[in-house]
């Protein structure tokens, strides 16, 4: 595998360090011959392709320009006009930004001391003005996981008039036995929307392909915000090719999991607090002067990470990147 990092280490955006598999690159190269043709006016083939893979009806799938594109459509439909949107803090930056853009009001609920989303506090923050609640599992930026039982109990606490978003952008890095059975929950909770993306494990961040899963009634409401010609024809080509290359993609995911565990263990050996991560990043829980010192040292070594008030998120790169991070942090804290 060839790393895309050519200068420094880009570990701030949770990209994977490898380009698409050769078969996916070949399919995209062939598709460029038709770049003079418009894609579908509104996407139909791509939702059918994803639905077939997941074993559900196409009317349960809506696609967008990455998960962020689907989020934008969701908040346009459910989070505008001063509506409250309850979420953890910190969380994926897109949520408070997009809710504010849509004219909604983000309601931020702090994480627990262990870097987990406080589901009881999230449920308690729901008021008569709440229209949307967001839960991420694995959580961004801490990588912590919500168990299936915890999430189902949480859904039971939320009024059916409030739409619940389960953001599973990093679900491909979670072992099958630890995943939430979203289709079983969708049958019982028609106010649930599940988000996934091809930007992470599949390595298609530049092509912007994400999707939502939900009840047909919710999906129809979200899809009405789609931009005509908004999904490129390359998206469909790349997704189909990725599905055919899944054994190679699964091997990459396993390798990144090993790098993540090595990064986490190495940071803990330095006496630092790092929650168990189920994604492709580790979260170094430091604050104040120590956080500033670590962030400054990493930047000086041309290692780009994402800083938060409660810690530093470090995307898992290749072995060279992991070695560089550990060496730099070691020189700072020892």
Coordinates of C-alpha atoms in Angstrom, one line a residue:
X1 CA 0.0 0.0 0.0
X2 CA 1.3 3.5 -0.9
X3 CA 0.7 6.3 1.6
X4 CA -0.6 9.6 0.2
X5 CA 1.3 11.6 2.7
X6 CA 4.2 13.4 0.9
X7 CA 5.0 16.2 3.4
X8 CA 4.4 15.9 7.1
X9 CA 1.6 13.8 8.4
X10 CA -2.0 14.8 7.8
X11 CA -3.7 13.4 10.9
X12 CA -6.4 16.0 11.5
X13 CA -9.3 15.0 9.2
X14 CA -9.7 11.3 9.9
X15 CA -8.8 10.3 6.4
X16 CA -7.3 6.9 5.8
X17 CA -3.6 7.1 4.6
X18 CA -4.2 5.0 1.5
X19 CA -5.7 5.7 -1.9
X20 CA -8.5 3.6 -3.4
X21 CA -7.6 0.0 -4.2
X22 CA -6.2 -0.5 -7.8
X23 CA -9.5 -1.9 -9.1
X24 CA -11.4 1.2 -7.8
X25 CA -8.8 3.5 -9.4
X26 CA -9.2 1.6 -12.7
X27 CA -13.0 1.9 -12.6
X28 CA -12.7 5.6 -11.9
X29 CA -10.2 6.1 -14.8
X30 CA -12.6 4.4 -17.2
X31 CA -15.5 6.5 -16.0
X32 CA -13.6 9.8 -16.8
X33 CA -14.2 9.2 -20.5
X34 CA -17.8 10.2 -19.8
X35 CA -17.0 13.3 -17.8
X36 CA -18.7 15.4 -20.4
X37 CA -22.1 13.9 -19.5
X38 CA -24.3 15.0 -16.7
X39 CA -25.1 12.6 -13.8
X40 CA -28.7 11.7 -12.9
X41 CA -30.9 14.7 -12.3
X42 CA -31.7 13.3 -8.9
X43 CA -29.9 10.1 -7.7
X44 CA -31.7 6.9 -8.2
X45 CA -29.2 4.3 -9.2
X46 CA -26.8 4.9 -6.3
X47 CA -29.6 4.6 -3.6
X48 CA -30.7 1.3 -5.3
X49 CA -27.1 0.0 -5.3
X50 CA -26.6 0.8 -1.6
X51 CA -30.1 -0.6 -0.7
X52 CA -29.3 -3.8 -2.5
X53 CA -26.1 -4.2 -0.6
X54 CA -27.8 -3.5 2.7
X55 CA -30.8 -5.7 2.0
X56 CA -33.4 -3.0 2.3
X57 CA -35.8 -1.1 0.0
X58 CA -34.4 1.8 -2.0
X59 CA -36.9 4.2 -0.5
X60 CA -35.1 3.7 2.8
X61 CA -31.9 5.3 1.4
X62 CA -31.0 8.9 0.7
X63 CA -27.6 9.9 -0.6
X64 CA -25.7 13.2 -0.4
X65 CA -22.3 14.9 -0.8
X66 CA -20.7 12.9 2.0
X67 CA -22.4 12.4 5.3
X68 CA -22.0 16.2 5.7
X69 CA -24.3 16.7 2.7
X70 CA -26.9 14.4 4.2
X71 CA -26.6 16.2 7.6
X72 CA -27.2 19.5 5.8
X73 CA -30.4 18.2 4.3
X74 CA -31.5 16.8 7.6
X75 CA -31.1 20.0 9.5
X76 CA -32.7 22.0 6.7
X77 CA -35.8 19.8 7.2
X78 CA -35.8 19.3 10.9
X79 CA -33.5 21.9 12.5
X80 CA -34.4 25.2 10.9
X81 CA -36.6 28.1 12.1
X82 CA -35.2 28.3 15.6
X83 CA -35.6 24.6 16.3
X84 CA -33.4 23.1 19.0
X85 CA -30.9 20.4 18.0
X86 CA -29.5 18.5 21.0
X87 CA -25.9 17.1 20.6
X88 CA -22.8 16.3 22.6
X89 CA -19.9 18.7 22.9
X90 CA -17.4 18.3 21.6
X91 CA -18.7 16.5 18.6
X92 CA -18.2 16.5 14.8
X93 CA -17.8 20.2 14.0
X94 CA -20.3 20.0 11.2
X95 CA -23.3 19.6 13.5
X96 CA -23.2 23.0 15.3
X97 CA -22.0 24.7 12.1
X98 CA -24.8 23.3 9.9
X99 CA -27.5 23.8 12.4
X100 CA -26.6 27.4 12.8
X101 CA -26.5 27.8 9.0
X102 CA -30.0 26.4 8.8
X103 CA -31.3 28.8 11.4
X104 CA -31.5 26.3 14.2
X105 CA -30.2 26.4 17.8
X106 CA -27.5 23.9 18.8
X107 CA -28.0 22.6 22.4
X108 CA -24.6 21.3 23.6
X109 CA -24.4 18.6 26.3
X110 CA -20.9 17.9 27.8
X111 CA -19.3 14.5 27.5
X112 CA -18.7 12.4 30.6
X113 CA -15.3 12.4 32.2
X114 CA -14.5 9.2 30.2
X115 CA -15.1 10.8 26.9
X116 CA -18.5 9.2 26.4
X117 CA -21.8 10.8 25.3
X118 CA -24.0 11.3 28.3
X119 CA -27.2 9.8 27.0
X120 CA -29.3 10.6 30.1
X121 CA -28.2 14.2 29.9
X122 CA -29.0 14.3 26.1
X123 CA -32.5 12.9 26.8
X124 CA -33.0 15.4 29.6
X125 CA -32.0 18.3 27.3
X126 CA -35.0 17.6 25.0
X127 CA -37.7 20.2 25.3
X128 CA -40.9 21.1 23.4
X129 CA -38.7 23.1 21.0
X130 CA -36.4 20.2 20.2
X131 CA -36.8 18.7 16.8
X132 CA -33.5 16.8 16.4
X133 CA -31.1 14.8 18.6
X134 CA -27.7 13.7 17.4
X135 CA -25.8 10.7 18.7
X136 CA -22.5 9.6 17.2
X137 CA -21.2 6.0 17.6
X138 CA -18.3 5.7 17.4
X139 CA -18.1 9.2 18.8
X140 CA -16.1 11.9 17.1
X141 CA -13.6 13.0 18.5
X142 CA -13.2 10.5 21.3
X143 CA -13.8 7.2 19.5
X144 CA -16.0 5.8 22.3
X145 CA -18.8 3.5 21.5
X146 CA -22.5 3.3 22.6
X147 CA -23.7 -0.2 23.2
X148 CA -26.8 -1.5 21.4
X149 CA -28.7 -1.8 24.8
X150 CA -27.7 1.8 25.8
X151 CA -28.9 3.2 22.5
X152 CA -32.2 1.3 22.5
X153 CA -32.9 2.5 26.0
X154 CA -32.1 6.0 24.9
X155 CA -34.5 5.8 22.0
X156 CA -37.3 4.8 24.4
X157 CA -36.7 8.1 26.3
X158 CA -37.1 10.4 23.2
X159 CA -40.5 11.5 22.1
X160 CA -41.5 10.2 18.7
X161 CA -42.0 13.7 17.5
X162 CA -38.2 14.3 17.7
X163 CA -36.0 12.8 15.0
X164 CA -32.9 11.0 16.3
X165 CA -29.8 10.9 14.2
X166 CA -27.4 8.0 14.8
X167 CA -24.1 9.0 13.1
X168 CA -22.2 5.8 12.1
X169 CA -19.5 7.4 10.0
X170 CA -16.9 5.1 11.6
X171 CA -19.0 1.9 11.9
X172 CA -16.8 0.0 9.5
X173 CA -14.0 0.1 12.1
X174 CA -16.3 -1.6 14.7
X175 CA -16.3 -5.3 15.2
X176 CA -19.6 -6.9 14.0
X177 CA -20.5 -8.1 17.4
X178 CA -20.3 -4.6 18.8
X179 CA -22.5 -2.9 16.2
X180 CA -26.0 -1.7 16.7
X181 CA -28.7 -3.6 14.7
X182 CA -30.0 -0.5 13.1
X183 CA -32.6 -2.2 10.9
X184 CA -34.2 -3.9 13.9
X185 CA -34.4 -0.5 15.6
X186 CA -35.8 1.2 12.4
X187 CA -38.7 -1.1 12.5
X188 CA -39.6 0.0 16.0
X189 CA -38.5 3.6 15.9
X190 CA -39.7 5.4 12.8
X191 CA -38.1 8.7 14.1
X192 CA -34.6 7.2 13.7
X193 CA -32.2 8.2 10.9
X194 CA -28.8 6.5 10.5
X195 CA -25.9 8.2 8.8
X196 CA -23.0 6.4 7.0
X197 CA -20.2 7.5 4.7
X198 CA -17.7 6.2 2.1
X199 CA -15.2 8.9 3.1
X200 CA -13.6 6.9 5.9
X201 CA -13.0 3.1 5.6
X202 CA -13.6 3.2 1.9
X203 CA -11.2 6.0 1.2
X204 CA -13.5 8.1 -1.0
X205 CA -13.3 11.4 1.0
X206 CA -12.6 13.4 -2.2
X207 CA -15.6 12.0 -4.0
X208 CA -18.1 13.1 -1.3
X209 CA -20.4 10.0 -1.0
X210 CA -22.6 9.6 2.1
X211 CA -26.0 8.2 2.8
X212 CA -28.8 8.0 5.3
X213 CA -31.1 5.1 6.3
X214 CA -34.6 5.6 7.7
X215 CA -38.3 5.1 7.3
X216 CA -39.6 6.0 3.8
X217 CA -41.5 9.0 5.2
X218 CA -38.4 10.6 6.8
X219 CA -36.2 9.7 3.8
X220 CA -38.7 11.5 1.4
X221 CA -38.6 14.6 3.6
X222 CA -34.8 14.7 3.6
X223 CA -34.5 13.9 -0.1
X224 CA -36.6 16.9 -1.1
X225 CA -33.6 19.1 -0.3
X226 CA -31.3 17.3 -2.7
X227 CA -29.6 19.5 -5.3
X228 CA -30.3 18.5 -8.9
X229 CA -27.2 17.0 -10.5
X230 CA -25.7 17.2 -7.1
X231 CA -24.2 13.7 -7.0
X232 CA -21.4 12.9 -9.5
X233 CA -21.5 9.9 -11.7
X234 CA -18.1 8.9 -10.3
X235 CA -19.8 8.4 -6.9
X236 CA -21.8 5.5 -8.3
X237 CA -18.9 4.0 -10.1
X238 CA -16.6 4.2 -7.0
X239 CA -19.2 2.7 -4.7
X240 CA -19.9 -0.2 -7.0
X241 CA -16.1 -0.9 -7.4
X242 CA -15.5 -0.6 -3.6
X243 CA -18.2 -3.2 -2.9
X244 CA -16.4 -5.5 -5.4
X245 CA -13.1 -4.8 -3.6
X246 CA -14.4 -5.3 0.0
X247 CA -11.9 -8.0 0.9
X248 CA -9.0 -5.6 0.3
X249 CA -10.9 -2.8 2.1
X250 CA -11.5 -5.0 5.1
X251 CA -7.8 -5.9 5.2
X252 CA -7.0 -2.2 5.3
X253 CA -9.5 -1.6 8.1
X254 CA -7.9 -4.4 10.1
X255 CA -4.5 -2.9 9.5
X256 CA -5.6 0.5 10.6
X257 CA -7.1 -1.0 13.7
X258 CA -3.7 -2.5 14.6
X259 CA -2.1 0.9 14.1
X260 CA -4.8 2.5 16.3
X261 CA -4.2 0.1 19.1
X262 CA -0.4 0.6 18.8
X263 CA -0.9 4.4 19.0
X264 CA -3.3 4.1 21.9
X265 CA -1.0 1.8 23.8
X266 CA 2.1 3.9 23.1
X267 CA 0.4 7.0 24.4
X268 CA -0.8 5.2 27.5
X269 CA 2.7 3.9 28.2
X270 CA 3.7 7.6 28.5
X271 CA 1.2 8.0 31.4
X272 CA -1.4 9.7 29.2
X273 CA -5.2 9.1 29.3
X274 CA -6.6 7.8 26.1
X275 CA -10.2 6.3 25.9
X276 CA -10.7 3.0 24.1
X277 CA -11.3 4.0 20.4
X278 CA -13.5 2.1 18.0
X279 CA -12.7 4.4 15.1
X280 CA -9.6 5.3 13.0
X281 CA -8.2 7.8 15.5
X282 CA -7.1 8.1 19.1
X283 CA -8.1 10.9 21.6
X284 CA -5.4 12.2 23.9
X285 CA -7.3 13.5 26.9
X286 CA -5.1 16.5 28.0
X287 CA -6.0 20.1 28.7
X288 CA -4.5 23.4 29.6
X289 CA -0.7 23.9 29.4
X290 CA 0.1 20.2 28.7
X291 CA -2.3 20.2 25.7
X292 CA -0.7 23.4 24.4
X293 CA 2.8 21.9 24.8
X294 CA 1.8 18.7 23.0
X295 CA 0.0 20.5 20.2
X296 CA 2.9 22.9 19.7
X297 CA 5.4 20.0 19.6
X298 CA 3.4 18.1 17.0
X299 CA 3.0 21.2 14.9
X300 CA 6.7 21.8 15.0
X301 CA 7.3 18.2 13.8
X302 CA 4.9 18.9 10.8
X303 CA 2.3 16.6 12.4
X304 CA -1.2 18.0 11.9
X305 CA -3.8 17.0 14.5
X306 CA -7.2 18.3 15.7
X307 CA -7.2 20.1 19.1
X308 CA -10.3 20.4 21.3
X309 CA -10.7 22.1 24.7
X310 CA -10.6 18.6 26.4
X311 CA -7.9 16.9 24.3
X312 CA -6.3 16.2 21.0
X313 CA -7.6 13.9 18.3
X314 CA -5.0 12.0 16.3
X315 CA -6.0 10.2 13.1
X316 CA -4.4 6.9 12.6
X317 CA -1.9 7.0 9.8
X318 CA 0.7 4.5 8.6
X319 CA 3.5 3.1 10.8
X320 CA 5.8 6.0 10.0
X321 CA 3.2 8.4 11.1
X322 CA 2.5 6.5 14.4
X323 CA 6.3 6.4 15.1
X324 CA 6.5 10.2 14.5
X325 CA 3.6 10.9 16.8
X326 CA 4.9 8.8 19.7
X327 CA 8.4 10.1 19.4
X328 CA 7.2 13.7 19.4
X329 CA 4.8 13.3 22.3
X330 CA 7.4 11.3 24.3
X331 CA 9.9 14.2 23.9
X332 CA 7.2 16.6 25.3
X333 CA 5.8 14.7 28.3
X334 CA 9.0 13.0 29.6

